[in-house]
Coordinates of C-alpha atoms in Angstrom, one line a residue:
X9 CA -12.9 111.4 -84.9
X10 CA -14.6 114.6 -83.6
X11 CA -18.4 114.7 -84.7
X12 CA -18.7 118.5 -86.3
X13 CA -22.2 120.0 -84.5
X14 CA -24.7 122.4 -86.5
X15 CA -24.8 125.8 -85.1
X16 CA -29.2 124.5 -85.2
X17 CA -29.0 121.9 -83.2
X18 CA -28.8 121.1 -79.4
X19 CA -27.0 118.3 -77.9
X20 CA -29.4 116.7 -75.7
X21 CA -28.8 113.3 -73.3
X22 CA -30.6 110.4 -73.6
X23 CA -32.4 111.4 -70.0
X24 CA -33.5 114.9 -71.5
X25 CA -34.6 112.7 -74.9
X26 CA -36.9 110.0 -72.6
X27 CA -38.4 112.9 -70.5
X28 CA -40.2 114.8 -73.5
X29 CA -41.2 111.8 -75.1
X30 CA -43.4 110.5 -72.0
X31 CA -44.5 114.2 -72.0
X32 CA -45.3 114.1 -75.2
X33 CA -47.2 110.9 -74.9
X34 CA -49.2 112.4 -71.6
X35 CA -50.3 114.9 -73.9
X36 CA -51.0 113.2 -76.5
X37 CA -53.5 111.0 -74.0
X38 CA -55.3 114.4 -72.5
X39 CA -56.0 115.4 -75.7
X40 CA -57.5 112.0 -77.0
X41 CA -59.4 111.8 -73.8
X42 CA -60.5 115.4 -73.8
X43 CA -61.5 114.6 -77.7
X44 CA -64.0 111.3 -76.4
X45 CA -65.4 113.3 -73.9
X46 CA -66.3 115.9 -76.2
X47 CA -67.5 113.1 -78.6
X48 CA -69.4 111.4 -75.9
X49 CA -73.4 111.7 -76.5
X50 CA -75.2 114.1 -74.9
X51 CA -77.6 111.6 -73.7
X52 CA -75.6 109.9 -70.9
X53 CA -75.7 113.2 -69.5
X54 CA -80.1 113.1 -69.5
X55 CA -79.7 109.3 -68.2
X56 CA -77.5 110.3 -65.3
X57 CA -79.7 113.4 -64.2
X58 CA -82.9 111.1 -64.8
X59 CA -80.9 108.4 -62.4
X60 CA -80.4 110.8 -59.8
X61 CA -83.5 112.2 -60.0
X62 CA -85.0 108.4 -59.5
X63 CA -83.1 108.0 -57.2
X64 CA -83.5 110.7 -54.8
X65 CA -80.1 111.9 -54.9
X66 CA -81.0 115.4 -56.5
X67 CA -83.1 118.1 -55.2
X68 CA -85.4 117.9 -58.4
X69 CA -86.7 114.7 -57.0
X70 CA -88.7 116.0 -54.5
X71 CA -91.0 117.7 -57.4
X72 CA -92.3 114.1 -58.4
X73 CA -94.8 113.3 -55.7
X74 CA -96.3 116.9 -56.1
X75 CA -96.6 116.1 -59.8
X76 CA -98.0 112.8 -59.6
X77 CA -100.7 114.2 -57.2
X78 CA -101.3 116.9 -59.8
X79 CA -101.5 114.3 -62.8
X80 CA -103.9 111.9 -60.3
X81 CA -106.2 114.5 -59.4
X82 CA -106.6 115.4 -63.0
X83 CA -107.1 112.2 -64.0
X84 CA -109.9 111.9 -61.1
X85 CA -111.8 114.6 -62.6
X86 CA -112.0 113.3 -65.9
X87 CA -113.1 109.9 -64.8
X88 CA -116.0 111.1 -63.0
X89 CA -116.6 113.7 -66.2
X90 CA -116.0 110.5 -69.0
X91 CA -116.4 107.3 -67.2
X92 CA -120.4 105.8 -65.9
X93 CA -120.7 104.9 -62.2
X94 CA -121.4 101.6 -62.1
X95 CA -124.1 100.8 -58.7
X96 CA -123.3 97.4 -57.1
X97 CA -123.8 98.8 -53.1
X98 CA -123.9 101.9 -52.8
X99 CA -127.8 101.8 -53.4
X100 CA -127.8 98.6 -50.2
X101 CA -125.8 100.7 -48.1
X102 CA -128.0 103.7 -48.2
X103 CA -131.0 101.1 -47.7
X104 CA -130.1 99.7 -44.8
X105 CA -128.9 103.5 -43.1
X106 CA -131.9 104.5 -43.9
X107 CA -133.4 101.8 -41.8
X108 CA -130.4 103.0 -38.8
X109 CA -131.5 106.6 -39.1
X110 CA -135.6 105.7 -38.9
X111 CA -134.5 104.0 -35.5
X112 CA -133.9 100.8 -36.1
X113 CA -131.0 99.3 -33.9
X114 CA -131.2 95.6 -34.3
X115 CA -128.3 94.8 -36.8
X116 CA -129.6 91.1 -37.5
X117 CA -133.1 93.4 -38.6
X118 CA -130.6 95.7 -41.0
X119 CA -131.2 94.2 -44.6
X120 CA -130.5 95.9 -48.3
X121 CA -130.9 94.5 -51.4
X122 CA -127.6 92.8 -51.3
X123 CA -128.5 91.1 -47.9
X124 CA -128.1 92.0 -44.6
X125 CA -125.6 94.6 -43.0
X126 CA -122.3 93.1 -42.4
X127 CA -120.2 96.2 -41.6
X128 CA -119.3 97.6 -38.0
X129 CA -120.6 100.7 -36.7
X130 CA -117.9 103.1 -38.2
X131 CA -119.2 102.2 -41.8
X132 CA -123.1 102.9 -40.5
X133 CA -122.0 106.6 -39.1
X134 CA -119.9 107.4 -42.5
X135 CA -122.5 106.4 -44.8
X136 CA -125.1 107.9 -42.4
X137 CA -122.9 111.2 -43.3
X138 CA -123.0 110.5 -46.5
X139 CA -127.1 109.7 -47.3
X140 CA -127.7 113.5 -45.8
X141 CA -124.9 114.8 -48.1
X142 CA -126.1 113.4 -51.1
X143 CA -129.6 113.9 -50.6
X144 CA -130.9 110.2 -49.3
X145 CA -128.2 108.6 -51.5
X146 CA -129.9 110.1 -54.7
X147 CA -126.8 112.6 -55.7
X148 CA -124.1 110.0 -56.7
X149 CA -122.3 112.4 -58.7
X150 CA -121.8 114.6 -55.6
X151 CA -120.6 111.6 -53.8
X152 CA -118.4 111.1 -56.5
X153 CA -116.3 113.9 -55.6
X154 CA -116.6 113.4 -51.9
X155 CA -114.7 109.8 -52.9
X156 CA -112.3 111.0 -55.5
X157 CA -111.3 113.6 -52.6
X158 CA -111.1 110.6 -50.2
X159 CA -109.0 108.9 -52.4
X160 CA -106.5 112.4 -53.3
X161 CA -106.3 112.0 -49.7
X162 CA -105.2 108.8 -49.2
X163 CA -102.7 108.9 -51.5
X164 CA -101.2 111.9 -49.6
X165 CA -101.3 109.5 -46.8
X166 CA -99.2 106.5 -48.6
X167 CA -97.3 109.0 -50.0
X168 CA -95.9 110.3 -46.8
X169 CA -95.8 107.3 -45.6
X170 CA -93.0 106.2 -48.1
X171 CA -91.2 110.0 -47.8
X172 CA -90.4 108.3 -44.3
X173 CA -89.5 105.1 -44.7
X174 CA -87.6 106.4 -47.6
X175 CA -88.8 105.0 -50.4
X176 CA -86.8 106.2 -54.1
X177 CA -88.9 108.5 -55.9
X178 CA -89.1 105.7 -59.2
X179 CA -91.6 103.6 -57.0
X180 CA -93.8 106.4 -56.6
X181 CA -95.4 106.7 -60.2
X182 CA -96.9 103.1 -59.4
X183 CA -99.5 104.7 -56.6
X184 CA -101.2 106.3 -59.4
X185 CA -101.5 103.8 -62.0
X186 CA -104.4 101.4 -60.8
X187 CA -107.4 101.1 -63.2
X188 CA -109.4 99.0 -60.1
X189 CA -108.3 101.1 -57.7
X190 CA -109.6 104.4 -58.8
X191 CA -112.5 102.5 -59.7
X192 CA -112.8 100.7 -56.5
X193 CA -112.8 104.8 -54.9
X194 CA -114.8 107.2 -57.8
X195 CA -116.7 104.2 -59.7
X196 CA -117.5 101.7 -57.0
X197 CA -117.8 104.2 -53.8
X198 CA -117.4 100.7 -51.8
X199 CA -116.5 101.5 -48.0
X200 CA -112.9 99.9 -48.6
X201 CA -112.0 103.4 -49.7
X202 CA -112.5 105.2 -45.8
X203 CA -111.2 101.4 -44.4
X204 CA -107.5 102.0 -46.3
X205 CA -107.5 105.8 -45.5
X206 CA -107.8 104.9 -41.9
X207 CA -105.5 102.4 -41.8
X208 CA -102.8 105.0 -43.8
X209 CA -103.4 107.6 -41.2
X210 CA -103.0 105.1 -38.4
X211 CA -99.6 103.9 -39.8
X212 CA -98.1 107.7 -40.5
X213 CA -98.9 108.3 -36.9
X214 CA -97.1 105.1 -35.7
X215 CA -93.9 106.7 -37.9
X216 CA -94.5 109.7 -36.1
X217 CA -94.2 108.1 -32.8
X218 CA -98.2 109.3 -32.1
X219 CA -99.1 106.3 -30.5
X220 CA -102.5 107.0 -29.2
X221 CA -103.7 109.3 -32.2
X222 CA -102.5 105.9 -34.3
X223 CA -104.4 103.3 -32.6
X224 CA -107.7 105.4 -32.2
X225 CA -107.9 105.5 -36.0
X226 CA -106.5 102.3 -36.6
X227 CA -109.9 101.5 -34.3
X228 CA -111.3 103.3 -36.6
X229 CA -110.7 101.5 -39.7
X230 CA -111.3 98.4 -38.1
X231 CA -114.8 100.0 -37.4
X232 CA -115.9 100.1 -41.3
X233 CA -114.3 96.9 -42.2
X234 CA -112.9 93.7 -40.3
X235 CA -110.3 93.4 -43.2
X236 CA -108.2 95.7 -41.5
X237 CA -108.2 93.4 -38.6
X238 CA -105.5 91.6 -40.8
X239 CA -103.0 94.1 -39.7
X240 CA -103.5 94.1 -35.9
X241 CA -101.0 91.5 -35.0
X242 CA -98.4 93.6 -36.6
X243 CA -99.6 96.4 -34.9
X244 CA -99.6 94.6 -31.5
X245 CA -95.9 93.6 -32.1
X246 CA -94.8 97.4 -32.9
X247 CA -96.7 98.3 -29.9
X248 CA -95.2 96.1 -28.1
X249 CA -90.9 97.1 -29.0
X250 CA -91.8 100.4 -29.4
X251 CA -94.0 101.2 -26.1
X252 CA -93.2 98.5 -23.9
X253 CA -95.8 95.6 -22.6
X254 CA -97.9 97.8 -20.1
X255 CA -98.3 101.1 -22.5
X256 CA -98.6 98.1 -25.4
X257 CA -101.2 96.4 -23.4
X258 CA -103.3 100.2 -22.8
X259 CA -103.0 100.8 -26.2
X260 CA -104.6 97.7 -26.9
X261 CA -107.4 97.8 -25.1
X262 CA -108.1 101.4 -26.1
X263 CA -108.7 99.8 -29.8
X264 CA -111.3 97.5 -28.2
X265 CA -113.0 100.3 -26.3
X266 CA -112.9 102.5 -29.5
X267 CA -115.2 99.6 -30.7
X268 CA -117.6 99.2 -28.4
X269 CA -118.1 103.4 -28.3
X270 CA -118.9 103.4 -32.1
X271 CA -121.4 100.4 -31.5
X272 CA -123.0 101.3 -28.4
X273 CA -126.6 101.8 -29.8
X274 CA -126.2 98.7 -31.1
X275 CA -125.1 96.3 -28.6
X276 CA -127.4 97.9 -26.1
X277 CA -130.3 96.4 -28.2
X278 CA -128.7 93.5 -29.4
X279 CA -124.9 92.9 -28.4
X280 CA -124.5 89.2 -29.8
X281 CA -126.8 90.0 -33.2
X282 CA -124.2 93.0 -33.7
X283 CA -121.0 90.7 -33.3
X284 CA -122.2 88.1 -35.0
X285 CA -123.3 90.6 -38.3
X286 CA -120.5 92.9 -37.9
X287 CA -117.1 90.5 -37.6
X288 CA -118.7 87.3 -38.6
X289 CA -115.5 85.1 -39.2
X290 CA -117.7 82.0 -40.6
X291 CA -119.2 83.6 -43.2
X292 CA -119.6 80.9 -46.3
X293 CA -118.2 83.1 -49.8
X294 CA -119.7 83.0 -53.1
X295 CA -117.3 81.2 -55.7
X296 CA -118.6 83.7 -58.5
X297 CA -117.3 86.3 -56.9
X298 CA -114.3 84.8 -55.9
X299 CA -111.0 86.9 -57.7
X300 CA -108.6 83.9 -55.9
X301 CA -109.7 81.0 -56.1
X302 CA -111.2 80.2 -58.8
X303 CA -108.7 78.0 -59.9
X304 CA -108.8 75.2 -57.4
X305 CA -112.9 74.8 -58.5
X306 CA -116.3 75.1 -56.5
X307 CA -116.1 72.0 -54.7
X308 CA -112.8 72.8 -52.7
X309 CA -113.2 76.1 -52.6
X310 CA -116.5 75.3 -50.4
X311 CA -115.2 72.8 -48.7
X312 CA -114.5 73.1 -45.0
X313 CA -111.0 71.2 -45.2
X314 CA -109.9 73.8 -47.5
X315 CA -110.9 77.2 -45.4
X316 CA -108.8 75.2 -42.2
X317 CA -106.1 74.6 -44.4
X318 CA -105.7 78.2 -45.3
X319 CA -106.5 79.2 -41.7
X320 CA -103.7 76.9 -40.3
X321 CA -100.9 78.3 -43.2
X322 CA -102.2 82.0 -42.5
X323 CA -101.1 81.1 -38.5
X324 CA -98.0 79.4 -39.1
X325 CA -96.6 81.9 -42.2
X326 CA -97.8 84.9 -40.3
X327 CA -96.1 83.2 -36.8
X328 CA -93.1 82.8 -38.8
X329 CA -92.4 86.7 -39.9
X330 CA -93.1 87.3 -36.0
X331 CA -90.5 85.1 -34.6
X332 CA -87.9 85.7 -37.6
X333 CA -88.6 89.1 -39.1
X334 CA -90.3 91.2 -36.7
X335 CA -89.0 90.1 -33.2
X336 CA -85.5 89.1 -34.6
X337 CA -84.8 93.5 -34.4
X338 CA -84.6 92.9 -30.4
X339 CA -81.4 90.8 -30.7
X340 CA -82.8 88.6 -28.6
X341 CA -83.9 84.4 -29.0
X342 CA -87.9 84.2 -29.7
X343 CA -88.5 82.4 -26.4
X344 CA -86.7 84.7 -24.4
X345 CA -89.1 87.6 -25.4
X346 CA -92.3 85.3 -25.3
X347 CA -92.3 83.6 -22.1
X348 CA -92.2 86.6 -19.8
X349 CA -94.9 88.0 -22.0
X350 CA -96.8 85.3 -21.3
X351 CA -96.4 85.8 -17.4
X352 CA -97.6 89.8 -18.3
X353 CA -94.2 90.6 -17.5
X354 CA -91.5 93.4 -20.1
X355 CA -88.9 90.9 -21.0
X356 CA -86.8 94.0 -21.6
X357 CA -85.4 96.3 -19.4
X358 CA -85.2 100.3 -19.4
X359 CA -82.1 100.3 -21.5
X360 CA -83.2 97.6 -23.4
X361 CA -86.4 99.2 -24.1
X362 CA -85.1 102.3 -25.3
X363 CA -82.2 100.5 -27.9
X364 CA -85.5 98.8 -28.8
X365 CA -87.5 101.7 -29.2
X366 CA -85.2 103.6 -31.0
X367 CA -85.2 100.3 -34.0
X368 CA -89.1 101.2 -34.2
X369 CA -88.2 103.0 -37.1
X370 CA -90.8 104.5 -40.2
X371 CA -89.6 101.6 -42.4
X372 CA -89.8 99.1 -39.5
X373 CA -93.3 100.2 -39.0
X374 CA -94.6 100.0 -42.6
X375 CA -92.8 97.0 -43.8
X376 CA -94.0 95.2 -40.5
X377 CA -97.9 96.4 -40.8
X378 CA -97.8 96.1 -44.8
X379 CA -95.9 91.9 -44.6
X380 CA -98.7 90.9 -42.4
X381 CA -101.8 92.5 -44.5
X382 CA -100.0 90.6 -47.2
X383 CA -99.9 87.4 -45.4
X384 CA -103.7 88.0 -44.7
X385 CA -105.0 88.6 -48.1
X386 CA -102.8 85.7 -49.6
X387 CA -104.5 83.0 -47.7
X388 CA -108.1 85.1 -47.0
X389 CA -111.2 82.8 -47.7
X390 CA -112.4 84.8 -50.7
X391 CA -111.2 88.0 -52.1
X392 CA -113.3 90.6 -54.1
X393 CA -112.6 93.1 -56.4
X394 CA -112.7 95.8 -54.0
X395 CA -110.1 94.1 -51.5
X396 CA -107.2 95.0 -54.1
X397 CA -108.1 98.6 -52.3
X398 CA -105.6 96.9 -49.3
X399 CA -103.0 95.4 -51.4
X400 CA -102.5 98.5 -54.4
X401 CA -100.6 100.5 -52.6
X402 CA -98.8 98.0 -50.5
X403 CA -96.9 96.2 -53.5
X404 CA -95.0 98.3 -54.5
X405 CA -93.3 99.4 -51.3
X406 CA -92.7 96.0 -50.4
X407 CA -91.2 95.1 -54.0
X408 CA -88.9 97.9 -53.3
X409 CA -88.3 96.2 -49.8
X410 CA -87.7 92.6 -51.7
X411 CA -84.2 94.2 -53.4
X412 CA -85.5 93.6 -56.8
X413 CA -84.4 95.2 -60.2
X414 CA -87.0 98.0 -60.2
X415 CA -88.1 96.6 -63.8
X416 CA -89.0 93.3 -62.0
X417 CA -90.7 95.6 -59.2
X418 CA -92.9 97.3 -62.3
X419 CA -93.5 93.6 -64.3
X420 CA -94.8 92.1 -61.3
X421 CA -97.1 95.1 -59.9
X422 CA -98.1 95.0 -63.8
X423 CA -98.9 91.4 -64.0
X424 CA -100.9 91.7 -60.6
X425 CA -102.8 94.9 -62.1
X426 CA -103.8 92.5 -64.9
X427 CA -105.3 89.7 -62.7
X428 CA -107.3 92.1 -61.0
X429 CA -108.8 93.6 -63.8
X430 CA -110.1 90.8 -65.3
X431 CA -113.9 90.6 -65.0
X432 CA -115.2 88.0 -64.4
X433 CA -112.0 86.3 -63.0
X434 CA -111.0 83.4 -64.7
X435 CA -108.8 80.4 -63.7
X436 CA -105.6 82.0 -65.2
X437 CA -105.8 85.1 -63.4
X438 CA -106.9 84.1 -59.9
X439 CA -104.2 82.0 -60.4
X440 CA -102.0 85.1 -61.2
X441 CA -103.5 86.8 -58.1
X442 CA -102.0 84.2 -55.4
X443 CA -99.0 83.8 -57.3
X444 CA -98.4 87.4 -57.3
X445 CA -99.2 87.9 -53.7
X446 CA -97.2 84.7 -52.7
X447 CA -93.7 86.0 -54.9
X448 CA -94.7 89.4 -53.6
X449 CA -93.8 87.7 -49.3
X450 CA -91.1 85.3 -50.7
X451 CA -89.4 88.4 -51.8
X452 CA -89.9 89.7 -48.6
X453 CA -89.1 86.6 -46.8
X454 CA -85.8 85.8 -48.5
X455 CA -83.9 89.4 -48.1
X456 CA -82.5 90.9 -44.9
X457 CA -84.3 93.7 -44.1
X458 CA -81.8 96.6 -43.0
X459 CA -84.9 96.9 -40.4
X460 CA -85.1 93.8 -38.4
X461 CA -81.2 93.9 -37.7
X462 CA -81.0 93.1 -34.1
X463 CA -80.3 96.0 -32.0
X464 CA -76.8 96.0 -30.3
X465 CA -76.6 95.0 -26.6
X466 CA -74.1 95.8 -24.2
X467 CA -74.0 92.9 -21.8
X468 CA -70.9 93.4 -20.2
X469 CA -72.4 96.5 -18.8
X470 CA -75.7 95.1 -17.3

């Protein structure tokens, strides 16, 4: 039987049929995806610009340490404007230069009403500087600025410092929000303030491969307070890959001579009353002041068993991020590079030394100099309120360095801001001042670093 067609319709195969159904259904798809994108809300869009932006992956991101310096330096102003100084030095240090500057050189005859002058020279010729600024020490609101600048300053400093080791911008708004530290700087005026901005400048230099500029001011720091001395065996290990053992060793002893140039008044009158005041390493600590360890109780806390016990934990941690973090970038075993040190011999040679070299990089440099500070302050004898000056804007670079989630990175440097705003410190929050410091290294401590991958070596070739 012969099917009878209808002049409308056209045969069409089964092929023909299949084909413009899956085109149909391809449409069909497009359009329903087209319709959710449409529907999608607008604010995914904000969250992945604000993500990029974080992040450093667009070109507003480079705007965000300019604004934070703006925002900080406003914020500077009205704490000087708003907020009362509060003395608890300044007034002994302009005592006792006023002593230096009448003639006196003897530093066991240099007294304030805090007690006697513990500082190096650097920290003497500053303040010197400063008592004829400010008219004999009279015009602290004058000084004020002069430290509120000091401070603008050194955040510049940190600031650059993370630019070059890289640092996403999201870690940056942390620099800025320290109650203690702008009062350590614009509040306190304590002489922690020129120590740090020192030690900043002498760590930018060392990214910018400007050795000697970096150890002369490093010398520098060390000058106006021995708690930048915590950082010297770091520096003697970058030094040391990044120079070579005889420019390390130069380098080296020009921080010593640095020293005893700033001093020289002093030690020609009195060279062992000036060594013993100015880097006295028994000093006994007061446990009211104490923002550590208060915790563990007066009676340990004076106790000689317990300042050996954190002397012998500061060697051996501090031993153990040289031997397994900081040496482990030469690609070579620990003893290998030590005993021909210890003979005053390069245990590298040319080409090694220049592979080397070249791992000496920005973030090398600050995660190496900022890991032993930290290893320092956590087992230091006593810490006071204006030693947070040395860990504030260390923490949060090396949070960033631990591999955290960034809002772990901003609950700890919170909690840590907490502790040391607490006044007087109590057993809880000294407590939370170790604990912060000692998850702060662990971090550290657990994660390969991209920077102490060993270098490649080409043995077949040597």
């Amino acid at each position: 039987m012969i099917r009878k067609l209808s002049p409308f319709r056209v045969p069409r195969s089964d092929a023909t049929t299949t084909s413009l159904t899956k085109q149909a259904n391809r449409f069909s798809v497009a359009m329903a995806d087209k319709t959710v994108e449409r529907q999608r809300p607008a604010k995914q869009g904000v969250l992945g610009l604000a993500s990029s932006i974080l992040n450093g992956r667009h070109p507003a991101a480079q705007l965000i340490p300019l604004t934070l310096l703006i925002i900080d330096a406003v914020l500077c102003v009205l704490i000087i404007q708003k907020v009362p100084y509060t003395e608890i030095d300044w007034k002994a240090y302009m005592q006792q230069v006023t002593q230096v500057l009448s003639g006196e050189r003897d530093y066991t005859q240099i007294q304030g009403d805090t007690g006697p002058l513990v500082y190096p020279a650097a920290h003497v010729w500053i303040y010197s500087v400063l008592y004829i600024f400010t008219d004999g020490g009279k015009n602290i609101a004058f000084a004020q600025w002069i430290f509120a600048i000091l401070y603008i300053g050194t955040l510049v400093l940190v600031m650059s410092c993370y630019t070059a080791a890289k640092v996403p911008p999201y870690v940056f708004p942390m620099l800025i929000l320290s109650k203690r530290l702008h009062s350590i700087f614009i509040l306190r005026l304590f002489n922690d303030g020129f120590a740090v901005y020192w030690l900043w400048l002498a760590i930018y230099m060392f990214q910018q491969k400007q050795w000697s500029i970096g150890v002369v001011v490093f010398s520098l720091g060390l000058g106006v307070k021995m708690t930048v001395l915590l950082a010297l065996p770091a520096v003697a290990v970058i030094l040391f890959l990044g120079r070579g053992f005889d420019p390390a060793v130069r380098h080296l002893v020009r921080i010593a001579q640095v020293q005893v140039i700033i001093a020289l008044p002093f030690l020609y009158k009195n060279i062992w009353g000036y060594f013993g005041r100015a880097f006295e390493f028994s000093r006994q600590f007061l446990f009211k002041w104490t923002v550590n360890w208060r915790f563990i109780g007066e009676d340990v806390f004076l106790s000689k068993p317990f300042a050996f016990t954190l002397l012998g934990f500061h060697a051996i941690v501090l031993w153990s991020f040289i031997t397994k973090k900081y040496l482990r970038v030469t690609g070579m075993g620990t003893w290998r590079v030590i005993e021909p040190i210890l003979a005053f011999n390069n245990p590298f040679g040319p080409r090694d030394q220049t592979n080397i070299a070249r791992a000496v990089t920005p973030q090398y440099i600050l995660t190496t100099i900022l890991s032993a500070q930290l290893i320092g302050l956590l087992f230091a004898r006593s810490l006071h309120y204006q030693f947070y000056a040395y860990l504030a804007w260390a923490t949060p670079y090396l949070l960033w360095r631990s591999g955290i989630h960034p809002v772990l990175q901003y609950g700890l440097f919170f909690v840590q801001e907490w502790a040391w705003n607490v006044y007087p410190s109590t057993p809880l929050s000294s407590f939370v001042v170790v604990a912060s410091i000692a998850a702060t290294l662990m971090l550290v401590w657990r994660r390969d670093n991209e920077e102490y991958r060993p270098v490649k070596h080409d043995w077949a070739k040597k």
